[in-house]
Coordinates of C-alpha atoms in Angstrom, one line a residue:
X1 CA -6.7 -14.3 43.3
X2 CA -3.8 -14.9 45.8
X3 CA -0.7 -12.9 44.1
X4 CA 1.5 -13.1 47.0
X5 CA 4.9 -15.2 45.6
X6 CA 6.1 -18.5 47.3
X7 CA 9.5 -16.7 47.7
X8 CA 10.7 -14.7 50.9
X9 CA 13.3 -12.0 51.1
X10 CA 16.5 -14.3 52.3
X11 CA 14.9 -17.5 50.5
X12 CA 18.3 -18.9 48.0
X13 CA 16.7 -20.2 45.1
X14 CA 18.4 -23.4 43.6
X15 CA 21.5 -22.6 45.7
X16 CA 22.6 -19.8 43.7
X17 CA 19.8 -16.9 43.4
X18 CA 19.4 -14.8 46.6
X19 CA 16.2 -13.2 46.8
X20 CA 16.5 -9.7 47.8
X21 CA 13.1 -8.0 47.3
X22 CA 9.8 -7.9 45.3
X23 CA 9.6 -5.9 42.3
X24 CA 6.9 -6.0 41.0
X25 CA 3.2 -9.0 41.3
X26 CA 0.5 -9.6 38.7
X27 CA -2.4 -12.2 38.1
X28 CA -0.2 -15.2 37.9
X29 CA 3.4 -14.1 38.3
X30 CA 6.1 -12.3 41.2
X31 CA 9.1 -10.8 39.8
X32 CA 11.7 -10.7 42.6
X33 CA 15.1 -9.0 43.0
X34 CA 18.1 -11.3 43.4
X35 CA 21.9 -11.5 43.9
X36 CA 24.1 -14.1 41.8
X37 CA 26.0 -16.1 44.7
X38 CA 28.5 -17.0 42.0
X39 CA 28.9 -13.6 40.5
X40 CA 29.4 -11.4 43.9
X41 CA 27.7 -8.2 43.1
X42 CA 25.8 -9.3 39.8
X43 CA 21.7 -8.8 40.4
X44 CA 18.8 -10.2 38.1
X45 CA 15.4 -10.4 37.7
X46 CA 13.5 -13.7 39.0
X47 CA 9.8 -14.0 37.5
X48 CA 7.7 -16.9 39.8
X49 CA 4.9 -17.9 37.6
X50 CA 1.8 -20.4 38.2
X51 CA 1.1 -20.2 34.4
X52 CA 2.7 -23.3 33.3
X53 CA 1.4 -25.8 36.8
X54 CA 1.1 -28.8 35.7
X55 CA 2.4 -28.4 31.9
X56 CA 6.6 -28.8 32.1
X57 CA 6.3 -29.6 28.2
X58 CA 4.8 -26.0 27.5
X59 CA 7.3 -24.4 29.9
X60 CA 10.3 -26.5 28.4
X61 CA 9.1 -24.9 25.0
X62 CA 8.0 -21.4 26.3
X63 CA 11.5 -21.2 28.0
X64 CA 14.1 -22.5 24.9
X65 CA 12.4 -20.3 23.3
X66 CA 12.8 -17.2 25.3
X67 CA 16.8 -18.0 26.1
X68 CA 16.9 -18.0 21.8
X69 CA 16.0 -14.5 22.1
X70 CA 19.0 -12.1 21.6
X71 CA 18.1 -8.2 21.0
X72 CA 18.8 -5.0 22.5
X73 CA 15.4 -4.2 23.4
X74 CA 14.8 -7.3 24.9
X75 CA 15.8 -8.5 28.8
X76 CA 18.1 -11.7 28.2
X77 CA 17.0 -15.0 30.1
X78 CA 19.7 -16.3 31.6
X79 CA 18.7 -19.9 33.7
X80 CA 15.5 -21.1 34.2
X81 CA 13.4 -23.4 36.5
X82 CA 10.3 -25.5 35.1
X83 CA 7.2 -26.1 37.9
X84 CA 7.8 -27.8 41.0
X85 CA 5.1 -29.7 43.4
X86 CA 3.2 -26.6 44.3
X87 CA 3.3 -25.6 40.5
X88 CA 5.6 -22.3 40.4
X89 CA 8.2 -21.9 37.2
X90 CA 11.2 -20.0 37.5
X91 CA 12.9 -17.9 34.8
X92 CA 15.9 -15.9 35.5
X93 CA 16.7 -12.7 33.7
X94 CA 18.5 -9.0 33.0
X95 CA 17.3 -6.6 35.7
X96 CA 16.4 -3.6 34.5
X97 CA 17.1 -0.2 36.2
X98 CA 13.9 1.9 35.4
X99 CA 10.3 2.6 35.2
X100 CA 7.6 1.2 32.7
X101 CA 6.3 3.7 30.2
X102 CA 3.0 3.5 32.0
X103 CA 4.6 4.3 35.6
X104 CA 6.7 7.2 33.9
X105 CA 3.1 8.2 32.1
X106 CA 1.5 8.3 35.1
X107 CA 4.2 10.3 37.1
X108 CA 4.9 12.7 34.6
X109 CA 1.3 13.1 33.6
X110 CA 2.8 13.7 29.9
X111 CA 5.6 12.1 27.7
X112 CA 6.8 14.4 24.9
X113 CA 6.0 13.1 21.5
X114 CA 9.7 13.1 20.5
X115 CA 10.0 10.3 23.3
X116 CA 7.0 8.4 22.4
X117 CA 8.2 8.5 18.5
X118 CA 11.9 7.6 19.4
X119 CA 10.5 4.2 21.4
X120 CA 7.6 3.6 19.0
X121 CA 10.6 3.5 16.3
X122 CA 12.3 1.2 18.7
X123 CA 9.8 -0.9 19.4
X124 CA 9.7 -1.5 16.0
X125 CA 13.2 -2.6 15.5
X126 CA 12.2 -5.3 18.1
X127 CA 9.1 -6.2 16.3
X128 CA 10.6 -6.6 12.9
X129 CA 13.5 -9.2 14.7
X130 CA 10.3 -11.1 16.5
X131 CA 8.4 -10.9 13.4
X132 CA 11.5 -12.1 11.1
X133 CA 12.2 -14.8 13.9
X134 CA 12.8 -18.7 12.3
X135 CA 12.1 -21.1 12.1
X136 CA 8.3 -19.1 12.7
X137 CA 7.9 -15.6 13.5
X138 CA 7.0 -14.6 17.4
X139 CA 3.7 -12.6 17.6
X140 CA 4.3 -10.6 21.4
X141 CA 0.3 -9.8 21.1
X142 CA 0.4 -7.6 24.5
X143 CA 2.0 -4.7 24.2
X144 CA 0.8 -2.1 26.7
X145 CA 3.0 0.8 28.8
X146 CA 3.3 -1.3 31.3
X147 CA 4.9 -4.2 29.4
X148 CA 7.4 -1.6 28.2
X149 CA 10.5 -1.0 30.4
X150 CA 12.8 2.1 30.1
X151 CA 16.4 1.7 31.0
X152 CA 18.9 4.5 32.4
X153 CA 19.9 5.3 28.9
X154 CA 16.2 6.2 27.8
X155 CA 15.8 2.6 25.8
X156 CA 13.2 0.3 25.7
X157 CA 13.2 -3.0 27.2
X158 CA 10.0 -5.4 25.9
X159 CA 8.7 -7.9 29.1
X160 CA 6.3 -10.3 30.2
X161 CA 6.1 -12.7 26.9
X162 CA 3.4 -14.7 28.8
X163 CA 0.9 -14.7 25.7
X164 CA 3.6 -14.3 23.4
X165 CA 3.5 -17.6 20.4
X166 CA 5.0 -18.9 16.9
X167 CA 2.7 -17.6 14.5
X168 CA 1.7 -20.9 12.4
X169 CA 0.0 -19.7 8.9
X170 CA -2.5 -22.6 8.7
X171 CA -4.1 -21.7 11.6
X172 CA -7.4 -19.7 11.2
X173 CA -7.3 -18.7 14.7
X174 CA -5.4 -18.8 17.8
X175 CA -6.6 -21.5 20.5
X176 CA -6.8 -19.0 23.2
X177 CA -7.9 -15.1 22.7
X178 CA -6.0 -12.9 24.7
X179 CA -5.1 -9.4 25.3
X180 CA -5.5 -6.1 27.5
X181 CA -8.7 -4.2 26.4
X182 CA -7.9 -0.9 25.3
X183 CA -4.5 -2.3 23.6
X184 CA -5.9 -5.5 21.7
X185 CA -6.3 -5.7 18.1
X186 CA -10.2 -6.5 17.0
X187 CA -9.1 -9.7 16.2
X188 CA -7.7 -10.8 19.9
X189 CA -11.4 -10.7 20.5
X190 CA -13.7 -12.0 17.3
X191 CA -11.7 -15.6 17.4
X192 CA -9.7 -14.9 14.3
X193 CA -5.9 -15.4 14.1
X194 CA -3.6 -13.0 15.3
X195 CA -0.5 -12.2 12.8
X196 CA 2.8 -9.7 12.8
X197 CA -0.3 -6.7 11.9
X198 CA -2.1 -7.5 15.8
X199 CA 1.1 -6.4 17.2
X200 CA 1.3 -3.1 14.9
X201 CA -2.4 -2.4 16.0
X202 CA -1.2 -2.6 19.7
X203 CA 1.9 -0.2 19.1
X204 CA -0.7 2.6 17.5
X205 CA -2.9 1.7 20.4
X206 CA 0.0 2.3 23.0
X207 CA 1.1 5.2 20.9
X208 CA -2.8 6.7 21.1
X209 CA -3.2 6.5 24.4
X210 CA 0.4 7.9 25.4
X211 CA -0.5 11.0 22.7
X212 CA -4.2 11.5 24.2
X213 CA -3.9 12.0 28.0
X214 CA -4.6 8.5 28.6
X215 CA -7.7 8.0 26.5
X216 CA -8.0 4.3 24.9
X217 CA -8.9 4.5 21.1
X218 CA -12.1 2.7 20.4
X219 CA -13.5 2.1 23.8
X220 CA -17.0 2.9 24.8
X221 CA -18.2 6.1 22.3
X222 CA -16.1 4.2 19.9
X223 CA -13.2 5.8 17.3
X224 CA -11.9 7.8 19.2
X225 CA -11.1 12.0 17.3
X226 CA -8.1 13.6 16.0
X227 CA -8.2 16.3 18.2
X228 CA -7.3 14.1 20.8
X229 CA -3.7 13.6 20.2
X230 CA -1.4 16.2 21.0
X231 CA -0.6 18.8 19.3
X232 CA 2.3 19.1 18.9
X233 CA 2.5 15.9 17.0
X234 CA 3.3 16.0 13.3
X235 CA 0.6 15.4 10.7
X236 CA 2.5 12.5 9.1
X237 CA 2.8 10.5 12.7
X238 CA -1.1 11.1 13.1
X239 CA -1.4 9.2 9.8
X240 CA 0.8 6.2 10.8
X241 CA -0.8 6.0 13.8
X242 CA -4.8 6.0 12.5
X243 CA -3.4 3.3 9.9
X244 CA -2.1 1.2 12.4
X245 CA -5.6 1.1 14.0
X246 CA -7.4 -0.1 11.1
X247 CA -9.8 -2.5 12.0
X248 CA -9.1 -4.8 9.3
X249 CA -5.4 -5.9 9.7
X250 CA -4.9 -5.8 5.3
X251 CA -5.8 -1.7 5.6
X252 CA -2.7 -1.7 8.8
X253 CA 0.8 -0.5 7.6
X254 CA 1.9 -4.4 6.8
X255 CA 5.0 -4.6 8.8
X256 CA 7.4 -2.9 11.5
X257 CA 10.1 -2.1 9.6
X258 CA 7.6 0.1 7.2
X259 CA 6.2 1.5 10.3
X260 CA 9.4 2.6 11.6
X261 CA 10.5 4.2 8.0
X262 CA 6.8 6.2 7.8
X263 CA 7.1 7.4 11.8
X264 CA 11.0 8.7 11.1
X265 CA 9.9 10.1 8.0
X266 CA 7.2 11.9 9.9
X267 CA 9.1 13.0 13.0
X268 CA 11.7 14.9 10.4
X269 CA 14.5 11.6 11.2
X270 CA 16.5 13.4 13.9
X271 CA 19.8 11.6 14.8
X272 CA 18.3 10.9 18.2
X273 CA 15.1 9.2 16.3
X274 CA 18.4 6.4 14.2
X275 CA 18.3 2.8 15.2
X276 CA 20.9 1.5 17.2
X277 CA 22.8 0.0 13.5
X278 CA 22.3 3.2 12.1
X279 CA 24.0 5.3 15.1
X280 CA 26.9 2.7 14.9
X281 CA 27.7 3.7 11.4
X282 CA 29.0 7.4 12.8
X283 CA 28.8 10.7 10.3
X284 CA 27.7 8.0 7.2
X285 CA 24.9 10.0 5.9
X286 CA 21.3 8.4 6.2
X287 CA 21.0 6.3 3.0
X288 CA 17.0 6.2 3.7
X289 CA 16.7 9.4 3.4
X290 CA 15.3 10.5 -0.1
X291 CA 12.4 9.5 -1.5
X292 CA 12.5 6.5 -3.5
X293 CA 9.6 5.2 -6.5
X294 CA 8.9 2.1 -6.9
X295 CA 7.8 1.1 -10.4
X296 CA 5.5 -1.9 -10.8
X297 CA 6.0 -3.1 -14.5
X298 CA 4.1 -5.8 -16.3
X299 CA 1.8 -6.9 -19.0
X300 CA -1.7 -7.4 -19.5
X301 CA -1.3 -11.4 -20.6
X302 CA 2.1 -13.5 -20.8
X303 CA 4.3 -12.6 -23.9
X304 CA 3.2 -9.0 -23.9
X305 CA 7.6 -8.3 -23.2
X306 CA 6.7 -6.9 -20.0
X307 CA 11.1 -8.0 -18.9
X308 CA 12.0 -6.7 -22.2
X309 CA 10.3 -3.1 -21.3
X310 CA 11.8 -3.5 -17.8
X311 CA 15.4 -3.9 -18.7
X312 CA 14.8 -1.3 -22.0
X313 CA 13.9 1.1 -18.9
X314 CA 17.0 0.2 -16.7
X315 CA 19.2 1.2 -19.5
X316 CA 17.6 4.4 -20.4
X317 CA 17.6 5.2 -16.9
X318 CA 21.6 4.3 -16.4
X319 CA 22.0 6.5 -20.3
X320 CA 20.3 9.1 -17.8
X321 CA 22.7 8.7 -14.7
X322 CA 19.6 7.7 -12.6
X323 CA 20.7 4.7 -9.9
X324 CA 18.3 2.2 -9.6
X325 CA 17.3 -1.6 -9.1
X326 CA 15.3 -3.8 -11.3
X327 CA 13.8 -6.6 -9.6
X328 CA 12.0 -9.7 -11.4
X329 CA 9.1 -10.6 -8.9
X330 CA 9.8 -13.9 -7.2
X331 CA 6.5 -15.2 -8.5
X332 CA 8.1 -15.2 -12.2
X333 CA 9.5 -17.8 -14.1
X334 CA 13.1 -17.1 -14.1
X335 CA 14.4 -15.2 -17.1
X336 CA 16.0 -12.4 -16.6
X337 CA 19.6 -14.0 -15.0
X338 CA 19.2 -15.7 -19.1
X339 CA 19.2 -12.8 -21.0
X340 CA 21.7 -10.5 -18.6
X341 CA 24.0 -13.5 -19.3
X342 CA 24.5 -14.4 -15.5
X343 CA 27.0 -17.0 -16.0
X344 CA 29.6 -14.7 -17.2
X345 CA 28.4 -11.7 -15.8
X346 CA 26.8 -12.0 -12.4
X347 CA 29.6 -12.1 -9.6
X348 CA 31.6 -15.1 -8.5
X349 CA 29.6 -15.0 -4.9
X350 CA 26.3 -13.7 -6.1
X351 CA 23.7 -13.7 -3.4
X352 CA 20.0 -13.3 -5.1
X353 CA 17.6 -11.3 -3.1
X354 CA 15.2 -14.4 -2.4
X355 CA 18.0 -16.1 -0.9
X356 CA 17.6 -16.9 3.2
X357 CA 20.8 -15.1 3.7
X358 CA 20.7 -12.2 1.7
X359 CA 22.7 -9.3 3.1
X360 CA 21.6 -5.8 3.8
X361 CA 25.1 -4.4 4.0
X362 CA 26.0 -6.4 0.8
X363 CA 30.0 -5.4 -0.2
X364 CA 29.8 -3.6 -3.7
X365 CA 31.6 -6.6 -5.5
X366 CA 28.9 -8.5 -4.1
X367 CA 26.3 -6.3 -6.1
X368 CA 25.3 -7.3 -9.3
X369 CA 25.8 -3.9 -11.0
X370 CA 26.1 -2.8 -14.7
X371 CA 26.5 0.8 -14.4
X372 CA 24.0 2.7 -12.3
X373 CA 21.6 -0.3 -12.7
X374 CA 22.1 -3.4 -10.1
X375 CA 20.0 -6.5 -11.3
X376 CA 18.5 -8.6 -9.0
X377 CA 16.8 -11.5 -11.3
X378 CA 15.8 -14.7 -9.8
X379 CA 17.8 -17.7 -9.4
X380 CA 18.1 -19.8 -12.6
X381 CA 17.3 -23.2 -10.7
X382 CA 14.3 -21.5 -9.3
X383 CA 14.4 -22.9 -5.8
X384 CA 12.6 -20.4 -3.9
X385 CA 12.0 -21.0 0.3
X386 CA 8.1 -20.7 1.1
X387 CA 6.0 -18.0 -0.6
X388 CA 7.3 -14.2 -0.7
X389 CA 4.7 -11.5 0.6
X390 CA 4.7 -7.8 0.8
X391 CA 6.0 -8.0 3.9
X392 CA 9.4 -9.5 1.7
X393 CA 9.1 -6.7 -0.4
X394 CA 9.1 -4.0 2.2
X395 CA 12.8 -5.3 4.1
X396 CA 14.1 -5.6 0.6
X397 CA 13.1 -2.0 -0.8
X398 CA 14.0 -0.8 2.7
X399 CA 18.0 -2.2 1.7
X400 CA 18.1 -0.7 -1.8
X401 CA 19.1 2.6 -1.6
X402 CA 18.4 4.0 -4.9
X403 CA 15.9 6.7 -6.2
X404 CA 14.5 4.2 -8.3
X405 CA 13.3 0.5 -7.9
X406 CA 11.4 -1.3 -10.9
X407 CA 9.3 -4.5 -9.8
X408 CA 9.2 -6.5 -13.0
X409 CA 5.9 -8.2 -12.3
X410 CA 5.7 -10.3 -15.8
X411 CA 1.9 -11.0 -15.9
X412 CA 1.0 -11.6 -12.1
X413 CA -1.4 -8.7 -11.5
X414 CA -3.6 -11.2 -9.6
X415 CA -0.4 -12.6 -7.1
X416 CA -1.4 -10.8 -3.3
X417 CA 1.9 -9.2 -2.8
X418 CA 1.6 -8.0 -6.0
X419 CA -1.1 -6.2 -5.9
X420 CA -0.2 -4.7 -2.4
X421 CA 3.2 -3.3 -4.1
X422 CA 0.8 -1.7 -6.7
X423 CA -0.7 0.3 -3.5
X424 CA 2.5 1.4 -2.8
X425 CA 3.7 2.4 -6.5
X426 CA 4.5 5.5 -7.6
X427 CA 3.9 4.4 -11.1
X428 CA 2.1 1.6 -12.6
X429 CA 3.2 0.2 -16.1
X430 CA 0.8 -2.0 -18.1
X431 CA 2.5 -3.4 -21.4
X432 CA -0.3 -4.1 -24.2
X433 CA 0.5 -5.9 -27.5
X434 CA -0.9 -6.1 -31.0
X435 CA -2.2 -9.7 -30.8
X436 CA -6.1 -9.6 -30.2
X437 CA -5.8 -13.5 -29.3
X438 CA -4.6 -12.9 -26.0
X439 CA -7.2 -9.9 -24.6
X440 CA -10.0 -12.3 -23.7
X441 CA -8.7 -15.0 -21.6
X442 CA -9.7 -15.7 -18.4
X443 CA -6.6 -14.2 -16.7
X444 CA -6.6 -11.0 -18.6
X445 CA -9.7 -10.3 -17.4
X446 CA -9.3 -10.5 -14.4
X447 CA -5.8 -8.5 -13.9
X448 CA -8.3 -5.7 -16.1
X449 CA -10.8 -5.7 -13.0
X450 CA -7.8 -5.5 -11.0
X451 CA -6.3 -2.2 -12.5
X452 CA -9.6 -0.6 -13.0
X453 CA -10.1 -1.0 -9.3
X454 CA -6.9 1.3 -8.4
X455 CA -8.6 4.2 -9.2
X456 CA -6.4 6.6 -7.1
X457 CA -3.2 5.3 -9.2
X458 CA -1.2 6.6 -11.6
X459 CA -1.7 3.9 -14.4
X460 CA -0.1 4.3 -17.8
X461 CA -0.4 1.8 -20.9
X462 CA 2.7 1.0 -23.3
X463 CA 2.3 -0.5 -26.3
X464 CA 4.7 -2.7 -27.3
X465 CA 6.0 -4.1 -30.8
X466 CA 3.8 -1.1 -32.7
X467 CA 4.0 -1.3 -35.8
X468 CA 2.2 -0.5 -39.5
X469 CA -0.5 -3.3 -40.4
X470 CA -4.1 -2.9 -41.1
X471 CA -5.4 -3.2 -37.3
X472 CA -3.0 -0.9 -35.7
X473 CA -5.5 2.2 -35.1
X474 CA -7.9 -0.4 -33.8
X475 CA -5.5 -2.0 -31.5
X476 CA -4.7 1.5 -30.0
X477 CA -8.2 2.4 -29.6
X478 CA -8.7 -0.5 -27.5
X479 CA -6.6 0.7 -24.3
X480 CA -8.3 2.4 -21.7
X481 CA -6.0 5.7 -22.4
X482 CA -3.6 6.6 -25.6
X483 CA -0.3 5.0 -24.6
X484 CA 2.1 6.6 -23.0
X485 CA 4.9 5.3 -25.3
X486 CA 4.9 3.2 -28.4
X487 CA 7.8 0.9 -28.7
X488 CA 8.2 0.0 -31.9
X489 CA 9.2 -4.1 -33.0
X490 CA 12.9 -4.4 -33.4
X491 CA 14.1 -6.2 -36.5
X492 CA 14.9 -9.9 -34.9
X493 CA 18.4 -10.0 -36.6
X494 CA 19.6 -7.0 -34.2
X495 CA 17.8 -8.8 -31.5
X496 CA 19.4 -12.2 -32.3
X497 CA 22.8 -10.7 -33.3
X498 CA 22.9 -9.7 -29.7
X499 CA 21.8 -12.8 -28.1
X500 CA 24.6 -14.5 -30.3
X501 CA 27.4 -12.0 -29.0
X502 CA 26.2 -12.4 -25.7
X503 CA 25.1 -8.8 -25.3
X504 CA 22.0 -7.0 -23.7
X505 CA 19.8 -6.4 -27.1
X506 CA 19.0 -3.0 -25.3
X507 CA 22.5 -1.7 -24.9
X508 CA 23.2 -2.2 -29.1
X509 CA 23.1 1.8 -29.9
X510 CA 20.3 2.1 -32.7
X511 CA 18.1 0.0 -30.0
X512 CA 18.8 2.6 -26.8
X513 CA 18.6 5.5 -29.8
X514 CA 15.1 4.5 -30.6
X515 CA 14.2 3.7 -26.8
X516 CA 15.5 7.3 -25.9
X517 CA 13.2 9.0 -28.7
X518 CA 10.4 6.5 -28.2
X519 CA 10.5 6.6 -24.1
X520 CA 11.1 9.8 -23.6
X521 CA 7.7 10.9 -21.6
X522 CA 8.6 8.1 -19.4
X523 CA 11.5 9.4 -18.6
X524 CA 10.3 12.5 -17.9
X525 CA 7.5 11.5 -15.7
X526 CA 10.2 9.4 -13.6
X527 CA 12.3 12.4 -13.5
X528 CA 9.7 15.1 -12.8
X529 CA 8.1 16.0 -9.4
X530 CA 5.8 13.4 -8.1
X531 CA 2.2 13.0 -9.7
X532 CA -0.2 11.9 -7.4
X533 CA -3.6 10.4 -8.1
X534 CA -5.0 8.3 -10.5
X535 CA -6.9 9.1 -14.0
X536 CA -10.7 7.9 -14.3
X537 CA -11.3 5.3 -16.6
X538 CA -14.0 5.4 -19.0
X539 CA -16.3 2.1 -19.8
X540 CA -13.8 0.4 -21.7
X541 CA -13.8 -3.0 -20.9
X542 CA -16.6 -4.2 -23.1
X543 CA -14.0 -3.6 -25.9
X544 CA -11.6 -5.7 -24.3
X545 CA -14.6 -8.4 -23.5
X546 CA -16.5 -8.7 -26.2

């Protein structure tokens, strides 16, 4: 293929751009140097491209698109030229003053794995803003070294977005496969559609072969070992990468911004290692920092009181000086801004978590907050945008900085983001009660299958509004494992005097006396050192199913 460019040194391109030399050529493109006639002095970067002969409607949409673009890590396009008669496009952009990871790889014959964490972290800021990009998300799909620029201040700079596209959700698979072998995700070659994940399997790709002395993962004698990486490189990074190269793109790390917490967790968070927000914030101390559980709450079948154990735990946990967030799942019907009395309570500007423009530096007034709990409950109305995913659930944990988060899940055990936050749980709370009419439906049986299948879990049962009566030792026989607690039924008069007064039921002081007494292995559990791994579960469910 003819590479050469239909620019000359000296040509002036649209009376303005004066080409000064070539840069760099590929397959279908010439990236020239040029001066800016009506900046004196000003230089950019002119890519000549054949890719678009013929199709000004793709190149119209290819370039808006582009010149939308506005990040750091990414060269800003400032003019643009669509085909003429011989079919060459024009796009004007940012020089940048540096090498490409690979030309810096290849001179160096080594990159220390501090530098290849600090721009795998950036690259994942960059991701995240592409992936988070409306009114669709940009998939780049062709991240290699030597798509990656570094500038004079040691930053990356993402180029070439010739295969980049909007990722469209009911599209079983992209029209056109493609991808640099060695770098592309399985599915860039088995005609399945490419997602945010594809790109996270090209960044661990990039990152192997940086970390190995140039070896590509998965070519020829297939997965490639361990022992290849450097060795220098800490244990925890070796595990983000190898999950980022899962064949399957639901056992990847889900999205970018995770990636970049698990790799700064891993490479010990160094100053030099903080995003370019979080160095602007000075000496503020790294809210991210400590380790934070999530709690996935919820019961075995609707009316079980899977919110009223969630916000019975909030309080016991703020009567313990604990900070922490309780979340109603955005798959719920709304209920919890009802019985936290929103209208008086919840503050004048109130922004819920599931709105478009929800804030990750939200002003404290702006917090919903009722001690060391904040509440973030659904909106009453219910009028949520498009389907929340795991990937919703990761930004938003990522913004609350608290110890503790608790993911009131009401019943939807079944619900896909759901059952990817149970992955990530440090605890799992099932809420069980008395009334045998509700064990054998349909749903119930299969949120069971569900929970018996996370066998590596910690999974603990509650039994809820326990009480004397003649089937009580049967009931409790019936869980998989003695309950953790035993929450007794509250008399309905306190419950309603409450409701009446326009108070949290849980807050009246025999209620939280009894929770504290009642709750208090919980509590410890929460409190104590992590517990890892998951209890074995017996044959039980023929109890449950017969």
């Amino acid at each position: 293929m003819d590479t050469r460019g239909a620019l000359a040194v000296g040509h002036l391109l649209a009376e303005r751009y004066h080409i000064l030399s070539v840069i760099g050529r590929g397959g279908m493109s010439t990236v020239y140097l040029a001066e800016d006639r009506k900046l004196p002095g000003k230089q950019w970067a002119v890519k000549e491209s054949r890719k678009h002969s013929g199709h000004k409607e793709m190149f119209y949409e290819e370039a808006a698109l582009l010149i939308r673009l506005d990040h750091p890590f990414l060269p800003k396009i400032i003019d643009f030229f669509p085909p003429n008669e011989e079919g060459f496009s024009y796009l004007v952009m940012d020089y940048i003053q540096g090498e490409t990871l690979q030309q810096r790889f290849i001179r160096k014959q080594y990159l220390p794995c501090s530098d290849v964490v600090k721009h795998s972290i950036q690259l994942c800021e960059l991701f995240d803003y592409l992936h988070n990009f409306k009114p669709r998300p940009i998939i780049y799909r062709d991240l290699k070294p030597s798509n990656v620029m570094i500038d004079e201040q040691n930053n990356v700079r993402l180029i070439d977005f010739g295969i980049a596209r909007n990722y469209n959700e009911e599209r079983t698979a992209d029209t056109v496969q493609l991808g640099t072998v060695g770098f592309a995700a399985p599915e860039q070659f088995l005609n399945r559609q490419t997602d945010e994940r594809t790109d996270l399997y090209t960044l661990g790709a990039m990152m192997y072969y940086l970390l190995s002395g140039g070896k590509h993962y998965g070519i020829a004698s297939g997965d490639r070992p361990v022992e290849e990486l450097a060795e220098d490189l800490p244990v925890a990074v070796r595990k983000v990468i190898f999950q980022l190269l899962a064949e399957q793109p639901e056992d990847r790390i889900q999205s970018a911004r995770e990636v970049k917490l698990r790799l700064q967790e891993g490479a010990g968070e160094p100053v030099a290692f903080r995003s370019t927000e979080e160095r602007s914030h000075g000496s503020q101390p790294d809210r991210h920092s400590g380790k934070r559980r999530l709690i996935v709450l919820g019961g075995l079948y609707p009316g079980a009181g899977a919110t009223f154990i969630a916000i019975a735990l909030a309080r016991l946990l703020n009567d313990a000086d604990i900070p922490h967030a309780l979340i109603e799942h955005a798959g719920n019907s709304p209920e919890l801004h009802s019985l936290l009395f929103g209208e008086r309570h919840a503050p004048v500007e109130y922004r819920y978590y599931t709105d478009p423009d929800f804030l990750p530096e939200r002003p404290v007034d702006l917090r919903w907050k009722d001690g060391r709990t904040e509440w973030l409950p659904l909106p009453p109305d219910r009028k949520l945008e498009g389907e929340w995913t795991a990937d919703h659930y990761y930004r938003l944990l990522y913004l609350l900085d608290y110890p503790v988060a608790i993911l009131d899940i009401s019943n939807r055990w079944c619900d896909p983001a759901v059952q990817q936050m149970c992955k990530e749980a440090e605890l799992i709370l099932m809420i069980a009660d008395p009334y045998p009419s509700k064990f054998n439906g349909p749903d119930t049986q299969e949120s069971l299958h569900f929970v018996e299948g996370l066998s590596n879990k910690a999974i603990y049962w509650i039994a809820n509004r326990d009480e004397a009566f003649s089937g009580r030792k049967e009931w409790l026989s019936t869980l998989p494992q003695p309950p953790l607690c035993l929450i007794p039924s509250f008399a309905g008069k306190s419950l309603l005097d409450a409701q009446w007064k326009g108070r949290i039921a849980q807050d009246d002081p025999e209620i939280l006396d009894t929770l504290r007494h009642v709750c208090e292995p919980l509590l410890s559990l929460i409190a104590a050192t992590a517990e890892r791994g998951g209890r074995k579960r017996s044959a039980w469910l023929a109890k449950w199913f017969k």
